[in-house]
PDB file of N, CA, C and O in Angstrom:
ATOM      1  N   UNK G   1     115.843  99.511 138.929  1.00 50.00           N
ATOM      2  CA  UNK G   1     115.551 100.129 140.568  1.00 50.00           C
ATOM      3  C   UNK G   1     117.089  99.945 141.334  1.00 50.00           C
ATOM      4  O   UNK G   1     117.782  99.275 140.130  1.00 50.00           O
ATOM      5  N   UNK G   2     117.538 100.153 142.263  1.00 54.00           N
ATOM      6  CA  UNK G   2     118.441 100.388 142.670  1.00 54.00           C
ATOM      7  C   UNK G   2     118.320  99.862 144.614  1.00 54.00           C
ATOM      8  O   UNK G   2     117.115  99.353 144.922  1.00 54.00           O
ATOM      9  N   UNK G   3     119.002  98.959 144.785  1.00 54.00           N
ATOM     10  CA  UNK G   3     119.048  98.648 146.070  1.00 54.00           C
ATOM     11  C   UNK G   3     120.227  98.838 146.693  1.00 54.00           C
ATOM     12  O   UNK G   3     121.729  98.991 146.464  1.00 54.00           O
ATOM     13  N   UNK G   4     119.673  99.283 148.105  1.00 56.00           N
ATOM     14  CA  UNK G   4     120.920 100.160 148.911  1.00 56.00           C
ATOM     15  C   UNK G   4     121.478  98.444 149.442  1.00 56.00           C
ATOM     16  O   UNK G   4     120.864  97.515 150.460  1.00 56.00           O
ATOM     17  N   UNK G   5     122.911  98.601 149.125  1.00 57.00           N
ATOM     18  CA  UNK G   5     123.522  97.222 150.183  1.00 57.00           C
ATOM     19  C   UNK G   5     124.669  97.532 150.515  1.00 57.00           C
ATOM     20  O   UNK G   5     125.660  98.322 149.873  1.00 57.00           O
ATOM     21  N   UNK G   6     125.604  97.419 151.764  1.00 59.00           N
ATOM     22  CA  UNK G   6     126.526  97.445 152.261  1.00 59.00           C
ATOM     23  C   UNK G   6     127.511  98.984 151.779  1.00 59.00           C
ATOM     24  O   UNK G   6     128.674  99.050 151.229  1.00 59.00           O
ATOM     25  N   UNK G   7     126.800  99.930 152.201  1.00 61.00           N
ATOM     26  CA  UNK G   7     127.440 101.189 152.010  1.00 61.00           C
ATOM     27  C   UNK G   7     127.276 101.690 150.600  1.00 61.00           C
ATOM     28  O   UNK G   7     127.865 103.287 150.058  1.00 61.00           O
ATOM     29  N   UNK G   8     126.673 101.387 149.754  1.00 64.00           N
ATOM     30  CA  UNK G   8     126.727 101.563 148.141  1.00 64.00           C
ATOM     31  C   UNK G   8     125.143 101.730 147.433  1.00 64.00           C
ATOM     32  O   UNK G   8     124.509 101.033 148.047  1.00 64.00           O
ATOM     33  N   UNK G   9     125.045 101.048 146.490  1.00 62.00           N
ATOM     34  CA  UNK G   9     123.508 101.141 145.886  1.00 62.00           C
ATOM     35  C   UNK G   9     123.741 100.460 144.555  1.00 62.00           C
ATOM     36  O   UNK G   9     124.922 100.337 144.207  1.00 62.00           O
ATOM     37  N   UNK G  10     123.209  99.248 144.420  1.00 61.00           N
ATOM     38  CA  UNK G  10     123.101  98.608 143.430  1.00 61.00           C
ATOM     39  C   UNK G  10     122.306  98.802 142.263  1.00 61.00           C
ATOM     40  O   UNK G  10     120.875  98.540 142.806  1.00 61.00           O
ATOM     41  N   UNK G  11     122.485  98.770 141.608  1.00 61.00           N
ATOM     42  CA  UNK G  11     121.038  99.198 140.078  1.00 61.00           C
ATOM     43  C   UNK G  11     121.569  98.275 138.843  1.00 61.00           C
ATOM     44  O   UNK G  11     122.340  97.796 138.456  1.00 61.00           O
ATOM     45  N   UNK G  12     120.351  97.545 138.778  1.00 60.00           N
ATOM     46  CA  UNK G  12     119.353  96.689 137.818  1.00 60.00           C
ATOM     47  C   UNK G  12     119.035  97.757 137.111  1.00 60.00           C
ATOM     48  O   UNK G  12     117.574  98.178 137.579  1.00 60.00           O
ATOM     49  N   UNK G  13     119.335  97.457 135.511  1.00 58.00           N
ATOM     50  CA  UNK G  13     118.736  98.448 134.825  1.00 58.00           C
ATOM     51  C   UNK G  13     117.322  97.592 134.052  1.00 58.00           C
ATOM     52  O   UNK G  13     117.098  96.217 134.454  1.00 58.00           O
ATOM     53  N   UNK G  14     115.882  97.922 134.175  1.00 55.00           N
ATOM     54  CA  UNK G  14     114.946  97.634 133.171  1.00 55.00           C
ATOM     55  C   UNK G  14     114.679  96.700 132.382  1.00 55.00           C
ATOM     56  O   UNK G  14     115.795  97.200 131.350  1.00 55.00           O
ATOM     57  N   UNK G  15     114.226  95.666 132.402  1.00 47.00           N
ATOM     58  CA  UNK G  15     114.371  94.467 131.526  1.00 47.00           C
ATOM     59  C   UNK G  15     113.375  94.976 130.038  1.00 47.00           C
ATOM     60  O   UNK G  15     112.551  94.981 130.747  1.00 47.00           O
ATOM     61  N   UNK G  16     114.215  95.247 128.995  1.00 45.00           N
ATOM     62  CA  UNK G  16     112.939  96.067 128.169  1.00 45.00           C
ATOM     63  C   UNK G  16     111.766  94.795 128.136  1.00 45.00           C
ATOM     64  O   UNK G  16     112.103  93.251 127.868  1.00 45.00           O
ATOM     65  N   UNK G  17     110.959  95.584 127.512  1.00 41.00           N
ATOM     66  CA  UNK G  17     110.073  94.874 127.339  1.00 41.00           C
ATOM     67  C   UNK G  17     110.401  94.173 125.754  1.00 41.00           C
ATOM     68  O   UNK G  17     110.023  94.401 124.513  1.00 41.00           O
ATOM     69  N   UNK G  18     110.300  92.839 124.976  1.00 44.00           N
ATOM     70  CA  UNK G  18     110.023  92.157 123.830  1.00 44.00           C
ATOM     71  C   UNK G  18     109.128  92.946 123.118  1.00 44.00           C
ATOM     72  O   UNK G  18     108.040  92.352 123.542  1.00 44.00           O
ATOM     73  N   UNK G  19     109.100  93.628 121.553  1.00 52.00           N
ATOM     74  CA  UNK G  19     107.775  93.464 120.936  1.00 52.00           C
ATOM     75  C   UNK G  19     107.767  92.187 120.517  1.00 52.00           C
ATOM     76  O   UNK G  19     108.284  91.813 120.114  1.00 52.00           O
ATOM     77  N   UNK G  20     106.650  92.128 119.990  1.00 56.00           N
ATOM     78  CA  UNK G  20     105.865  90.930 119.347  1.00 56.00           C
ATOM     79  C   UNK G  20     106.365  91.086 117.608  1.00 56.00           C
ATOM     80  O   UNK G  20     105.830  92.259 117.577  1.00 56.00           O
ATOM     81  N   UNK G  21     106.635  89.859 117.557  1.00 68.00           N
ATOM     82  CA  UNK G  21     106.172  89.759 115.975  1.00 68.00           C
ATOM     83  C   UNK G  21     105.110  90.726 115.037  1.00 68.00           C
ATOM     84  O   UNK G  21     103.850  90.218 115.515  1.00 68.00           O
ATOM     85  N   UNK G  22     104.749  91.206 114.282  1.00 88.00           N
ATOM     86  CA  UNK G  22     103.895  91.864 113.706  1.00 88.00           C
ATOM     87  C   UNK G  22     102.466  90.910 112.464  1.00 88.00           C
ATOM     88  O   UNK G  22     103.729  90.522 111.662  1.00 88.00           O
ATOM     89  N   UNK G  23     101.795  89.724 112.972  1.00 94.00           N
ATOM     90  CA  UNK G  23     101.422  89.000 111.759  1.00 94.00           C
ATOM     91  C   UNK G  23      99.887  89.473 111.873  1.00 94.00           C
ATOM     92  O   UNK G  23      99.345  89.387 112.588  1.00 94.00           O
ATOM     93  N   UNK G  24      99.770  90.308 110.669  1.00 95.00           N
ATOM     94  CA  UNK G  24      98.150  90.345 110.443  1.00 95.00           C
ATOM     95  C   UNK G  24      98.102  89.507 108.932  1.00 95.00           C
ATOM     96  O   UNK G  24      98.643  89.098 108.266  1.00 95.00           O
ATOM     97  N   UNK G  25      96.556  89.352 108.401  1.00 96.00           N
ATOM     98  CA  UNK G  25      95.889  88.821 107.399  1.00 96.00           C
ATOM     99  C   UNK G  25      96.439  89.268 106.454  1.00 96.00           C
ATOM    100  O   UNK G  25      96.682  89.045 105.556  1.00 96.00           O
ATOM    101  N   UNK G  26      96.452  90.526 106.464  1.00 96.00           N
ATOM    102  CA  UNK G  26      97.217  91.739 104.982  1.00 96.00           C
ATOM    103  C   UNK G  26      98.169  91.824 105.189  1.00 96.00           C
ATOM    104  O   UNK G  26      98.778  91.563 104.231  1.00 96.00           O
ATOM    105  N   UNK G  27      98.889  91.374 106.427  1.00 95.00           N
ATOM    106  CA  UNK G  27     100.444  91.643 105.775  1.00 95.00           C
ATOM    107  C   UNK G  27     100.813  90.231 105.313  1.00 95.00           C
ATOM    108  O   UNK G  27     101.841  90.484 104.602  1.00 95.00           O
ATOM    109  N   UNK G  28      99.981  89.336 105.598  1.00 97.00           N
ATOM    110  CA  UNK G  28      99.641  87.997 105.375  1.00 97.00           C
ATOM    111  C   UNK G  28      99.743  87.750 103.335  1.00 97.00           C
ATOM    112  O   UNK G  28     100.314  86.513 103.153  1.00 97.00           O
ATOM    113  N   UNK G  29      99.145  88.411 103.080  1.00 97.00           N
ATOM    114  CA  UNK G  29      98.823  88.044 101.670  1.00 97.00           C
ATOM    115  C   UNK G  29      99.651  88.823 100.806  1.00 97.00           C
ATOM    116  O   UNK G  29      99.394  90.143 100.328  1.00 97.00           O
ATOM    117  N   UNK G  30     101.004  88.692 100.127  1.00 97.00           N
ATOM    118  CA  UNK G  30     102.152  88.862  99.764  1.00 97.00           C
ATOM    119  C   UNK G  30     101.432  89.453  98.253  1.00 97.00           C
ATOM    120  O   UNK G  30     101.741  90.595  98.146  1.00 97.00           O
ATOM    121  N   UNK G  31     100.860  88.863  97.952  1.00 96.00           N
ATOM    122  CA  UNK G  31     100.500  89.070  96.460  1.00 96.00           C
ATOM    123  C   UNK G  31      99.190  89.834  96.512  1.00 96.00           C
ATOM    124  O   UNK G  31      98.694  90.481  94.939  1.00 96.00           O
ATOM    125  N   UNK G  32      98.943  90.887  97.286  1.00 96.00           N
ATOM    126  CA  UNK G  32      97.546  91.483  97.471  1.00 96.00           C
ATOM    127  C   UNK G  32      96.460  91.250  96.516  1.00 96.00           C
ATOM    128  O   UNK G  32      95.323  92.384  96.378  1.00 96.00           O
ATOM    129  N   UNK G  33      95.886  90.058  96.809  1.00 97.00           N
ATOM    130  CA  UNK G  33      94.828  89.771  96.249  1.00 97.00           C
ATOM    131  C   UNK G  33      93.571  89.363  97.224  1.00 97.00           C
ATOM    132  O   UNK G  33      92.620  88.711  96.580  1.00 97.00           O
ATOM    133  N   UNK G  34      93.543  90.215  98.099  1.00 97.00           N
ATOM    134  CA  UNK G  34      92.675  90.018  99.143  1.00 97.00           C
ATOM    135  C   UNK G  34      91.914  87.910 100.124  1.00 97.00           C
ATOM    136  O   UNK G  34      91.221  88.260 100.662  1.00 97.00           O
ATOM    137  N   UNK G  35      93.390  87.977  99.887  1.00 98.00           N
ATOM    138  CA  UNK G  35      92.970  86.556 100.506  1.00 98.00           C
ATOM    139  C   UNK G  35      95.018  85.629 100.760  1.00 98.00           C
ATOM    140  O   UNK G  35      95.024  86.027  99.381  1.00 98.00           O
ATOM    141  N   UNK G  36      94.870  85.442 101.790  1.00 98.00           N
ATOM    142  CA  UNK G  36      95.973  84.582 102.700  1.00 98.00           C
ATOM    143  C   UNK G  36      96.003  83.172 101.623  1.00 98.00           C
ATOM    144  O   UNK G  36      95.144  82.263 102.149  1.00 98.00           O
ATOM    145  N   UNK G  37      96.436  83.005 100.395  1.00 98.00           N
ATOM    146  CA  UNK G  37      96.770  80.966  99.937  1.00 98.00           C
ATOM    147  C   UNK G  37      97.834  80.774  99.468  1.00 98.00           C
ATOM    148  O   UNK G  37      99.402  80.978 100.183  1.00 98.00           O
ATOM    149  N   UNK G  38      97.920  79.763  99.040  1.00 98.00           N
ATOM    150  CA  UNK G  38      99.091  78.998  98.433  1.00 98.00           C
ATOM    151  C   UNK G  38     100.052  79.861  97.645  1.00 98.00           C
ATOM    152  O   UNK G  38     101.396  79.760  97.932  1.00 98.00           O
ATOM    153  N   UNK G  39      99.239  81.282  96.772  1.00 98.00           N
ATOM    154  CA  UNK G  39      99.959  81.566  96.405  1.00 98.00           C
ATOM    155  C   UNK G  39     101.344  82.755  97.082  1.00 98.00           C
ATOM    156  O   UNK G  39     102.447  82.740  97.276  1.00 98.00           O
ATOM    157  N   UNK G  40     100.737  82.471  97.702  1.00 98.00           N
ATOM    158  CA  UNK G  40     101.073  84.056  99.383  1.00 98.00           C
ATOM    159  C   UNK G  40     102.313  82.340  99.787  1.00 98.00           C
ATOM    160  O   UNK G  40     102.900  83.408 100.034  1.00 98.00           O
ATOM    161  N   UNK G  41     102.090  81.622 100.932  1.00 98.00           N
ATOM    162  CA  UNK G  41     102.823  80.849 100.962  1.00 98.00           C
ATOM    163  C   UNK G  41     103.836  80.249 100.161  1.00 98.00           C
ATOM    164  O   UNK G  41     105.126  80.269 100.499  1.00 98.00           O
ATOM    165  N   UNK G  42     103.765  80.787  98.859  1.00 98.00           N
ATOM    166  CA  UNK G  42     104.830  79.419  97.649  1.00 98.00           C
ATOM    167  C   UNK G  42     106.012  80.976  97.669  1.00 98.00           C
ATOM    168  O   UNK G  42     107.076  80.455  98.071  1.00 98.00           O
ATOM    169  N   UNK G  43     105.336  82.134  97.758  1.00 98.00           N
ATOM    170  CA  UNK G  43     106.260  83.220  97.513  1.00 98.00           C
ATOM    171  C   UNK G  43     107.398  83.274  98.454  1.00 98.00           C
ATOM    172  O   UNK G  43     108.258  83.076  98.800  1.00 98.00           O
ATOM    173  N   UNK G  44     106.941  83.667 100.194  1.00 98.00           N
ATOM    174  CA  UNK G  44     107.536  83.584 101.161  1.00 98.00           C
ATOM    175  C   UNK G  44     108.382  81.961 101.415  1.00 98.00           C
ATOM    176  O   UNK G  44     109.692  82.226 101.352  1.00 98.00           O
ATOM    177  N   UNK G  45     107.827  80.777 100.803  1.00 98.00           N
ATOM    178  CA  UNK G  45     108.671  79.806 100.983  1.00 98.00           C
ATOM    179  C   UNK G  45     110.058  80.109  99.936  1.00 98.00           C
ATOM    180  O   UNK G  45     111.342  79.744 100.611  1.00 98.00           O
ATOM    181  N   UNK G  46     109.400  80.798  99.009  1.00 98.00           N
ATOM    182  CA  UNK G  46     111.181  80.489  98.056  1.00 98.00           C
ATOM    183  C   UNK G  46     111.655  81.751  98.740  1.00 98.00           C
ATOM    184  O   UNK G  46     113.091  81.889  97.823  1.00 98.00           O
ATOM    185  N   UNK G  47     111.500  82.639  98.825  1.00 98.00           N
ATOM    186  CA  UNK G  47     112.317  83.705  99.641  1.00 98.00           C
ATOM    187  C   UNK G  47     112.769  84.106 101.125  1.00 98.00           C
ATOM    188  O   UNK G  47     113.554  84.903 101.364  1.00 98.00           O
ATOM    189  N   UNK G  48     112.797  82.788 101.484  1.00 98.00           N
ATOM    190  CA  UNK G  48     113.410  82.453 102.660  1.00 98.00           C
ATOM    191  C   UNK G  48     114.420  82.797 102.928  1.00 98.00           C
ATOM    192  O   UNK G  48     115.678  82.116 101.667  1.00 98.00           O
ATOM    193  N   UNK G  49     115.189  83.367 103.913  1.00 97.00           N
ATOM    194  CA  UNK G  49     116.244  83.879 104.265  1.00 97.00           C
ATOM    195  C   UNK G  49     117.103  84.562 103.061  1.00 97.00           C
ATOM    196  O   UNK G  49     118.475  85.034 102.342  1.00 97.00           O
ATOM    197  N   UNK G  50     116.490  85.127 101.534  1.00 97.00           N
ATOM    198  CA  UNK G  50     117.218  86.036 100.671  1.00 97.00           C
ATOM    199  C   UNK G  50     116.855  87.240 100.865  1.00 97.00           C
ATOM    200  O   UNK G  50     115.889  87.409 101.753  1.00 97.00           O
ATOM    201  N   UNK G  51     117.138  88.528 100.179  1.00 97.00           N
ATOM    202  CA  UNK G  51     116.982  89.873 100.373  1.00 97.00           C
ATOM    203  C   UNK G  51     115.465  89.959  99.707  1.00 97.00           C
ATOM    204  O   UNK G  51     114.887  89.498  98.926  1.00 97.00           O
ATOM    205  N   UNK G  52     115.652  91.143 100.604  1.00 96.00           N
ATOM    206  CA  UNK G  52     114.505  91.972 100.507  1.00 96.00           C
ATOM    207  C   UNK G  52     114.048  92.732  98.753  1.00 96.00           C
ATOM    208  O   UNK G  52     113.962  94.276  98.535  1.00 96.00           O
ATOM    209  N   UNK G  53     113.822  92.026  97.682  1.00 96.00           N
ATOM    210  CA  UNK G  53     114.070  93.047  96.259  1.00 96.00           C
ATOM    211  C   UNK G  53     113.460  91.913  95.854  1.00 96.00           C
ATOM    212  O   UNK G  53     113.297  90.263  95.414  1.00 96.00           O
ATOM    213  N   UNK G  54     112.850  92.440  94.173  1.00 95.00           N
ATOM    214  CA  UNK G  54     112.163  91.755  93.474  1.00 95.00           C
ATOM    215  C   UNK G  54     110.882  91.043  93.939  1.00 95.00           C
ATOM    216  O   UNK G  54     109.849  91.645  94.639  1.00 95.00           O
ATOM    217  N   UNK G  55     110.528  90.119  93.076  1.00 94.00           N
ATOM    218  CA  UNK G  55     109.225  89.116  94.329  1.00 94.00           C
ATOM    219  C   UNK G  55     108.914  89.156  95.558  1.00 94.00           C
ATOM    220  O   UNK G  55     108.231  89.208  96.483  1.00 94.00           O
ATOM    221  N   UNK G  56     110.331  88.939  96.519  1.00 97.00           N
ATOM    222  CA  UNK G  56     110.664  88.992  98.187  1.00 97.00           C
ATOM    223  C   UNK G  56     110.457  89.871  98.561  1.00 97.00           C
ATOM    224  O   UNK G  56     110.308  90.229  99.922  1.00 97.00           O
ATOM    225  N   UNK G  57     110.214  91.272  97.811  1.00 95.00           N
ATOM    226  CA  UNK G  57     109.735  92.646  98.526  1.00 95.00           C
ATOM    227  C   UNK G  57     109.119  93.105 100.039  1.00 95.00           C
ATOM    228  O   UNK G  57     109.371  93.078 100.822  1.00 95.00           O
ATOM    229  N   UNK G  58     107.655  92.405  99.303  1.00 95.00           N
ATOM    230  CA  UNK G  58     106.580  91.993 100.570  1.00 95.00           C
ATOM    231  C   UNK G  58     106.414  90.675 101.119  1.00 95.00           C
ATOM    232  O   UNK G  58     105.789  90.897 102.127  1.00 95.00           O
ATOM    233  N   UNK G  59     107.493  90.098 100.960  1.00 97.00           N
ATOM    234  CA  UNK G  59     107.530  88.333 101.769  1.00 97.00           C
ATOM    235  C   UNK G  59     107.988  88.289 103.892  1.00 97.00           C
ATOM    236  O   UNK G  59     107.751  87.716 103.901  1.00 97.00           O
ATOM    237  N   UNK G  60     108.481  89.930 103.786  1.00 97.00           N
ATOM    238  CA  UNK G  60     108.771  90.253 105.446  1.00 97.00           C
ATOM    239  C   UNK G  60     107.591  90.256 105.887  1.00 97.00           C
ATOM    240  O   UNK G  60     107.570  91.758 106.028  1.00 97.00           O
ATOM    241  N   UNK G  61     106.163  89.393 106.157  1.00 96.00           N
ATOM    242  CA  UNK G  61     105.505  90.014 106.991  1.00 96.00           C
ATOM    243  C   UNK G  61     105.325  90.191 108.367  1.00 96.00           C
ATOM    244  O   UNK G  61     104.791  91.240 108.413  1.00 96.00           O
ATOM    245  N   UNK G  62     106.587  90.231 109.055  1.00 94.00           N
ATOM    246  CA  UNK G  62     106.685  91.041 110.477  1.00 94.00           C
ATOM    247  C   UNK G  62     107.603  92.108 110.037  1.00 94.00           C
ATOM    248  O   UNK G  62     107.595  92.771 111.412  1.00 94.00           O
ATOM    249  N   UNK G  63     107.786  92.367 109.120  1.00 93.00           N
ATOM    250  CA  UNK G  63     108.602  93.504 108.928  1.00 93.00           C
ATOM    251  C   UNK G  63     109.979  93.651 109.742  1.00 93.00           C
ATOM    252  O   UNK G  63     110.171  94.957 110.414  1.00 93.00           O
ATOM    253  N   UNK G  64     110.630  92.427 110.000  1.00 94.00           N
ATOM    254  CA  UNK G  64     111.926  92.710 111.006  1.00 94.00           C
ATOM    255  C   UNK G  64     113.047  92.792 110.067  1.00 94.00           C
ATOM    256  O   UNK G  64     114.485  92.558 110.838  1.00 94.00           O
ATOM    257  N   UNK G  65     113.093  92.925 108.941  1.00 94.00           N
ATOM    258  CA  UNK G  65     113.794  92.792 107.757  1.00 94.00           C
ATOM    259  C   UNK G  65     115.032  91.540 107.374  1.00 94.00           C
ATOM    260  O   UNK G  65     115.849  91.845 106.600  1.00 94.00           O
ATOM    261  N   UNK G  66     114.432  90.672 107.846  1.00 96.00           N
ATOM    262  CA  UNK G  66     114.834  89.435 106.858  1.00 96.00           C
ATOM    263  C   UNK G  66     113.373  88.511 106.525  1.00 96.00           C
ATOM    264  O   UNK G  66     112.557  88.540 107.670  1.00 96.00           O
ATOM    265  N   UNK G  67     113.861  87.036 106.140  1.00 97.00           N
ATOM    266  CA  UNK G  67     111.914  86.800 105.532  1.00 97.00           C
ATOM    267  C   UNK G  67     112.549  85.245 105.891  1.00 97.00           C
ATOM    268  O   UNK G  67     113.797  85.052 105.562  1.00 97.00           O
ATOM    269  N   UNK G  68     111.618  84.580 107.310  1.00 97.00           N
ATOM    270  CA  UNK G  68     112.268  83.311 107.577  1.00 97.00           C
ATOM    271  C   UNK G  68     110.809  82.985 107.831  1.00 97.00           C
ATOM    272  O   UNK G  68     109.715  82.641 107.756  1.00 97.00           O
ATOM    273  N   UNK G  69     110.937  81.873 108.591  1.00 97.00           N
ATOM    274  CA  UNK G  69     110.237  80.706 109.008  1.00 97.00           C
ATOM    275  C   UNK G  69     109.172  81.593 109.887  1.00 97.00           C
ATOM    276  O   UNK G  69     107.978  81.388 109.740  1.00 97.00           O
ATOM    277  N   UNK G  70     109.294  82.843 110.804  1.00 96.00           N
ATOM    278  CA  UNK G  70     108.266  83.156 111.549  1.00 96.00           C
ATOM    279  C   UNK G  70     107.281  83.944 110.161  1.00 96.00           C
ATOM    280  O   UNK G  70     105.766  83.565 109.880  1.00 96.00           O
ATOM    281  N   UNK G  71     107.771  84.573 109.351  1.00 97.00           N
ATOM    282  CA  UNK G  71     106.719  84.821 108.028  1.00 97.00           C
ATOM    283  C   UNK G  71     106.041  83.525 107.742  1.00 97.00           C
ATOM    284  O   UNK G  71     105.111  84.032 107.200  1.00 97.00           O
ATOM    285  N   UNK G  72     106.415  82.735 107.400  1.00 97.00           N
ATOM    286  CA  UNK G  72     105.834  81.799 106.599  1.00 97.00           C
ATOM    287  C   UNK G  72     104.724  81.100 107.821  1.00 97.00           C
ATOM    288  O   UNK G  72     103.506  81.013 107.425  1.00 97.00           O
ATOM    289  N   UNK G  73     104.924  80.984 108.937  1.00 97.00           N
ATOM    290  CA  UNK G  73     104.151  80.548 110.086  1.00 97.00           C
ATOM    291  C   UNK G  73     102.769  81.935 110.595  1.00 97.00           C
ATOM    292  O   UNK G  73     101.578  81.424 110.339  1.00 97.00           O
ATOM    293  N   UNK G  74     102.958  82.835 109.771  1.00 97.00           N
ATOM    294  CA  UNK G  74     102.544  83.996 109.382  1.00 97.00           C
ATOM    295  C   UNK G  74     101.271  83.708 108.059  1.00 97.00           C
ATOM    296  O   UNK G  74     100.338  83.334 109.166  1.00 97.00           O
ATOM    297  N   UNK G  75     101.598  83.554 107.454  1.00 98.00           N
ATOM    298  CA  UNK G  75     100.955  82.855 106.253  1.00 98.00           C
ATOM    299  C   UNK G  75      99.828  81.722 106.810  1.00 98.00           C
ATOM    300  O   UNK G  75      98.755  82.077 106.532  1.00 98.00           O
ATOM    301  N   UNK G  76     100.453  80.737 107.054  1.00 97.00           N
ATOM    302  CA  UNK G  76      99.878  79.840 107.289  1.00 97.00           C
ATOM    303  C   UNK G  76      98.932  79.536 108.877  1.00 97.00           C
ATOM    304  O   UNK G  76      97.630  79.234 108.202  1.00 97.00           O
ATOM    305  N   UNK G  77      98.828  80.480 109.258  1.00 97.00           N
ATOM    306  CA  UNK G  77      98.308  80.499 110.992  1.00 97.00           C
ATOM    307  C   UNK G  77      97.020  81.426 110.172  1.00 97.00           C
ATOM    308  O   UNK G  77      96.017  81.858 110.398  1.00 97.00           O
ATOM    309  N   UNK G  78      97.215  82.456 109.018  1.00 97.00           N
ATOM    310  CA  UNK G  78      96.177  83.096 108.172  1.00 97.00           C
ATOM    311  C   UNK G  78      95.808  82.601 107.135  1.00 97.00           C
ATOM    312  O   UNK G  78      94.333  83.145 106.443  1.00 97.00           O
ATOM    313  N   UNK G  79      96.234  81.779 107.155  1.00 97.00           N
ATOM    314  CA  UNK G  79      95.696  80.400 105.041  1.00 97.00           C
ATOM    315  C   UNK G  79      94.156  80.354 105.605  1.00 97.00           C
ATOM    316  O   UNK G  79      92.837  80.658 105.979  1.00 97.00           O
ATOM    317  N   UNK G  80      93.900  80.881 103.964  1.00 98.00           N
ATOM    318  CA  UNK G  80      92.372  81.506 103.211  1.00 98.00           C
ATOM    319  C   UNK G  80      91.767  81.942 104.133  1.00 98.00           C
ATOM    320  O   UNK G  80      90.444  82.105 104.813  1.00 98.00           O
ATOM    321  N   UNK G  81      92.132  83.194 105.288  1.00 98.00           N
ATOM    322  CA  UNK G  81      91.521  84.494 105.938  1.00 98.00           C
ATOM    323  C   UNK G  81      91.882  85.809 104.351  1.00 98.00           C
ATOM    324  O   UNK G  81      92.496  85.937 103.540  1.00 98.00           O
ATOM    325  N   UNK G  82      90.378  86.602 104.495  1.00 97.00           N
ATOM    326  CA  UNK G  82      90.771  88.003 103.773  1.00 97.00           C
ATOM    327  C   UNK G  82      90.961  88.694 103.798  1.00 97.00           C
ATOM    328  O   UNK G  82      90.500  88.685 105.931  1.00 97.00           O
ATOM    329  N   UNK G  83      91.547  89.354 103.616  1.00 91.00           N
ATOM    330  CA  UNK G  83      92.187  90.928 103.825  1.00 91.00           C
ATOM    331  C   UNK G  83      90.957  91.601 103.542  1.00 91.00           C
ATOM    332  O   UNK G  83      90.488  91.921 102.209  1.00 91.00           O
TER     333      UNK G  83
END
């Protein structure tokens, strides 16, 4: 929005709305066995801060391009839930 001020206009760009991370039960089911369990949390934990390759390919639960604590928290949040 712009505000008239002292013979001119001052414009402030809108603040972008942050996009929340995507945390779903099916996304946290890393091994695709239809339930989020210790196997899934173990994979995410072993893949923290590692590249999205091999066994770590599906460990980026929120699909932000990195495997971090947010992915592990998502798995814990959905622990023992069925996909």
